[in-house]
């Protein structure tokens, strides 16, 4: 067959339907701070007034108002991670939580559309658990240094090198990596999941510091990878000790993605949800959260009488998600998260095994 024959006879390739094709696009609403918008968002402002000055609320309120109206019109649920900014966390999220809570909640939402306010691996996790639903992420470039640290090919090489050793992978990884995994974990269940295997050696990847922190809490031999969270790796034990020296009553609570030397000087360590619960239950007069900046801002309004000391570090990936981009997601049905079904089938097993574990 000649080249000419091929091009004349070939049918034009069918373009896959996009979410915009399936659901249609909507017209951009007026974004004006009218008396009606002020009235209907007043209760939401009360949740963020410690963080957003009153003079700035007229900029936020029209977005909050439009997003809350359009998500109902579209039949969409907004899932937000604890590191999202207060106006997202308190004013538009239907569900907010740590990585494990979001994965669990993703299996329970009734809506056909999920808008993931978090980073890309979180949106992929929601999609894996809801292949029949439309999952959108307002900025597809919202990545993660841990997720970027390892590929599926890396995991295949590790398995060749350590045959038979169970692979426990942090959820902060791509679907391609999860597909090579026995079971996923988050910072709140990593120890329990590693302990659930009979093997006395476990590959706990790709977060080196999380794995080192797990190793301190189990007798198993923990092998790992050199991935780090670019936010938590910046904290040092020296800076925290300086705070303790200045005020010995301060309570320091840290995320297990920090180096073990940092965790060693913390009064408590746990996932973002664990940290929030600690502060809510114990109400320490002064507390320092060794984690992403928005955490303290998000819980400040819910714990009267607790003073937050904030040497926080910002996650540039989480901060890509903004109200204007969330509004665009709802209007134009972007960016849709799609996963190759062959990868998804294997990756889902690893996530489901974690979600179904009782811890
Ligand atoms: P958790 O909310 O599960 O503690 O995860 C923290 C984190 O860094 C997510 O990217
Ligand atoms: Fe990734 Fe760290 Fe940002 Fe979480 S805080 S998304 S682990 S870079």
Short mmCIF file of C-alpha atoms and ligand atoms in Angstrom, two decimals, residues 81 83 99 118-122 142-148 170 172 207 228-234 255 257 291-292 313-319, ligand 2:
data_model
loop_
_atom_site.label_atom_id
_atom_site.label_comp_id
_atom_site.label_asym_id
_atom_site.label_seq_id
_atom_site.Cartn_x
_atom_site.Cartn_y
_atom_site.Cartn_z
CA UNK A 81 -6.47 18.59 51.71
CA UNK A 83 -2.84 22.20 53.36
CA UNK A 99 -4.54 11.93 52.65
CA UNK A 118 -4.82 19.19 46.55
CA UNK A 119 -2.02 17.81 44.44
CA UNK A 120 -2.06 15.52 41.43
CA UNK A 121 -1.43 12.20 43.21
CA UNK A 122 -4.47 12.91 45.42
CA UNK A 142 0.18 20.73 41.21
CA UNK A 143 2.81 18.03 41.73
CA UNK A 144 4.84 16.74 44.67
CA UNK A 145 8.58 16.27 45.19
CA UNK A 146 7.99 12.83 46.71
CA UNK A 147 5.85 11.69 43.82
CA UNK A 148 8.45 13.01 41.37
CA UNK A 170 3.39 6.11 50.28
CA UNK A 172 2.37 10.44 47.53
CA UNK A 207 9.98 8.87 51.54
CA UNK A 228 12.00 13.76 50.36
CA UNK A 229 9.18 16.22 50.85
CA UNK A 230 10.62 19.60 49.85
CA UNK A 231 8.49 21.29 52.53
CA UNK A 232 9.26 19.13 55.55
CA UNK A 233 12.93 18.52 54.76
CA UNK A 234 13.61 22.23 55.40
CA UNK A 255 4.81 15.66 60.56
CA UNK A 257 7.89 13.54 56.58
CA UNK A 291 4.45 21.41 58.75
CA UNK A 292 2.93 23.34 55.84
CA UNK A 313 7.13 26.26 55.17
CA UNK A 314 4.90 26.66 52.14
CA UNK A 315 4.12 23.89 49.62
CA UNK A 316 4.27 25.58 46.22
CA UNK A 317 2.30 22.71 44.68
CA UNK A 318 -0.63 22.93 47.09
CA UNK A 319 -0.65 26.69 46.58
FE1 LIG B 2 4.41 16.77 48.36
FE2 LIG B 2 5.45 17.82 50.56
FE3 LIG B 2 3.84 19.31 49.07
FE4 LIG B 2 2.84 17.24 50.49
S1 LIG B 2 3.78 19.09 51.30
S2 LIG B 2 2.40 17.76 48.35
S3 LIG B 2 4.55 15.81 50.38
S4 LIG B 2 5.85 18.50 48.44
#
